[in-house]
Amino acid sequence: MAAFGEKMSKSQMRRHFEQRNWKFGEKFAVYLDDKLMLANNINIDEEELLDKVIEGTPDKGLRTQARIQCFANPKQMLAAFAEIHLEDIRRATKDENETSRANKLQEMRCRRCNIRGHLVKDCNRPDRVPGSCFICGSMEHWAAKCPDRKGSRETNGLNRTNQSSNNFIRGVQFP
């Protein structure tokens, strides 16, 4: 109902019903009750009501789950989603994305210096000519024969390229 006793038309009530979405920080039960109250003012069957409730859910994963469940009535949907808060879902998804991004970055190797944990855009070493040594940038030898590499062998068998010192470079074994 509008202010000062003016009545809304059926099309306005339907539009208001369709525009009501589940808000972040709001419990599903509150959202569903509000949607049901708005549905009482318009002529709508249960199947369409459930479809509109699902459409008003901002989280794509929850919408998909609700459609898969094929709820027969609002009570079943309320039982399934009663304890869900949208804020918790958004925060958990953000944390998972940041963790997986950090894990992927640790597995990647820089194409410039061949060290894990960063990309070329974040590398602080100067550009290297393709085919040159990964350690010093010289065209006269590869990393396996690099004179700068000798001092790094003393550090637990690892060289500056963050690879084990088993003398395998580019699939070729060196003595």
C-alpha positions as semicolon CSV with decimal commas, in nm:
position;residue;x (nm);y (nm);z (nm)
1;M;0,000;0,000;0,000
2;A;0,119;0,349;-0,077
3;A;0,139;0,640;0,168
4;F;-0,175;0,826;0,281
5;G;-0,415;0,544;0,198
6;E;-0,360;0,546;-0,178
7;K;-0,381;0,199;-0,327
8;M;-0,124;0,057;-0,561
9;S;-0,237;-0,090;-0,889
10;K;-0,192;-0,464;-0,945
11;S;0,091;-0,398;-1,190
12;Q;0,271;-0,179;-0,931
13;M;0,226;-0,449;-0,663
14;R;0,361;-0,714;-0,903
15;R;0,660;-0,495;-0,993
16;H;0,728;-0,436;-0,623
17;F;0,710;-0,813;-0,563
18;E;0,949;-0,889;-0,850
19;Q;1,198;-0,620;-0,745
20;R;1,229;-0,754;-0,390
21;N;1,565;-0,935;-0,373
22;W;1,751;-1,114;-0,096
23;K;1,991;-0,859;0,058
24;F;2,336;-0,925;0,196
25;G;2,331;-0,963;0,574
26;E;1,965;-1,070;0,570
27;K;1,846;-1,415;0,677
28;F;1,669;-1,618;0,413
29;A;1,363;-1,658;0,638
30;V;1,314;-1,279;0,652
31;Y;1,349;-1,252;0,275
32;L;1,105;-1,538;0,212
33;D;0,844;-1,399;0,456
34;D;0,861;-1,059;0,291
35;K;0,829;-1,214;-0,054
36;L;0,528;-1,423;0,060
37;M;0,355;-1,114;0,203
38;L;0,406;-0,929;-0,125
39;A;0,275;-1,235;-0,316
40;N;-0,051;-1,230;-0,116
41;N;-0,146;-0,902;-0,288
42;I;-0,113;-1,044;-0,639
43;N;-0,248;-1,353;-0,812
44;I;0,050;-1,591;-0,836
45;D;0,075;-1,971;-0,820
46;E;0,329;-2,156;-0,603
47;E;0,552;-2,260;-0,893
48;E;0,593;-1,900;-1,012
49;L;0,637;-1,783;-0,653
50;L;0,925;-2,026;-0,600
51;D;1,080;-1,922;-0,930
52;K;1,065;-1,552;-0,833
53;V;1,213;-1,629;-0,488
54;I;1,503;-1,809;-0,659
55;E;1,550;-1,522;-0,908
56;G;1,576;-1,278;-0,616
57;T;1,880;-1,463;-0,480
58;P;2,199;-1,272;-0,576
59;D;2,433;-1,572;-0,534
60;K;2,451;-1,779;-0,855
61;G;2,552;-2,097;-0,670
62;L;2,251;-2,081;-0,440
63;R;2,018;-2,013;-0,735
64;T;2,154;-2,321;-0,910
65;Q;2,116;-2,537;-0,597
66;A;1,760;-2,417;-0,547
67;R;1,668;-2,501;-0,907
68;I;1,825;-2,847;-0,880
69;Q;1,630;-2,921;-0,561
70;C;1,293;-2,866;-0,738
71;F;1,117;-2,750;-0,420
72;A;0,742;-2,823;-0,414
73;N;0,652;-2,540;-0,176
74;P;0,805;-2,247;0,017
75;K;0,828;-2,450;0,340
76;Q;1,072;-2,695;0,179
77;M;1,281;-2,408;0,051
78;L;1,281;-2,242;0,393
79;A;1,398;-2,567;0,556
80;A;1,688;-2,595;0,311
81;F;1,803;-2,230;0,328
82;A;1,699;-2,127;0,680
83;E;2,047;-2,086;0,829
84;I;2,214;-1,926;0,526
85;H;2,339;-1,567;0,542
86;L;2,453;-1,408;0,217
87;E;2,732;-1,212;0,387
88;D;2,895;-1,536;0,506
89;I;2,887;-1,684;0,155
90;R;3,038;-1,372;-0,004
91;R;3,319;-1,357;0,255
92;A;3,397;-1,732;0,229
93;T;3,411;-1,716;-0,152
94;K;3,647;-1,416;-0,139
95;D;3,879;-1,594;0,109
96;E;3,885;-1,910;-0,106
97;N;3,970;-1,708;-0,418
98;E;4,258;-1,526;-0,246
99;T;4,399;-1,853;-0,109
100;S;4,383;-2,033;-0,444
101;R;4,542;-1,733;-0,620
102;A;4,832;-1,734;-0,370
103;N;4,879;-2,110;-0,414
104;K;4,884;-2,078;-0,795
105;L;5,137;-1,795;-0,774
106;Q;5,369;-2,012;-0,561
107;E;5,359;-2,285;-0,829
108;M;5,434;-2,049;-1,121
109;R;5,783;-1,968;-1,246
110;C;5,902;-1,639;-1,384
111;R;5,996;-1,663;-1,752
112;R;6,275;-1,412;-1,704
113;C;6,468;-1,555;-1,408
114;N;6,305;-1,901;-1,370
115;I;6,237;-1,847;-0,998
116;R;5,905;-1,960;-0,849
117;G;5,662;-1,729;-0,675
118;H;5,642;-1,434;-0,910
119;L;5,572;-1,343;-1,271
120;V;5,776;-1,147;-1,528
121;K;5,583;-0,826;-1,455
122;D;5,697;-0,846;-1,090
123;C;6,056;-0,956;-1,162
124;N;6,334;-0,721;-1,047
125;R;6,605;-0,876;-1,266
126;P;6,696;-0,710;-1,597
127;D;6,556;-0,850;-1,923
128;R;6,733;-1,161;-2,048
129;V;6,803;-1,232;-2,414
130;P;6,631;-1,556;-2,524
131;G;6,882;-1,843;-2,519
132;S;7,109;-1,676;-2,265
133;C;7,205;-1,803;-1,919
134;F;6,923;-1,776;-1,661
135;I;7,171;-1,680;-1,388
136;C;7,398;-1,416;-1,539
137;G;7,246;-1,347;-1,884
138;S;7,561;-1,441;-2,082
139;M;7,526;-1,591;-2,431
140;E;7,852;-1,787;-2,388
141;H;7,709;-2,061;-2,165
142;W;7,388;-2,196;-2,007
143;A;7,296;-2,194;-1,640
144;A;7,448;-2,541;-1,584
145;K;7,796;-2,409;-1,671
146;C;7,755;-2,059;-1,523
147;P;8,054;-1,941;-1,315
148;D;7,816;-1,746;-1,089
149;R;7,642;-2,074;-1,004
150;K;7,938;-2,230;-0,820
151;G;7,893;-2,029;-0,501
152;S;7,524;-2,109;-0,485
153;R;7,583;-2,488;-0,479
154;E;7,686;-2,459;-0,116
155;T;7,334;-2,353;-0,015
156;N;7,166;-2,692;0,046
157;G;7,200;-2,808;-0,313
158;L;6,993;-2,525;-0,458
159;N;7,109;-2,272;-0,711
160;R;6,975;-1,922;-0,776
161;T;6,718;-2,053;-1,021
162;N;6,540;-2,231;-0,734
163;Q;6,596;-2,567;-0,903
164;S;6,781;-2,862;-0,759
165;S;7,141;-2,885;-0,874
166;N;7,102;-3,213;-1,058
167;N;7,249;-3,059;-1,376
168;F;6,930;-3,090;-1,584
169;I;6,865;-2,776;-1,790
170;R;6,611;-2,770;-2,075
171;G;6,587;-3,149;-2,078
172;V;6,963;-3,200;-2,139
173;Q;7,189;-3,349;-1,873
174;F;7,522;-3,183;-1,819
175;P;7,819;-3,341;-1,637
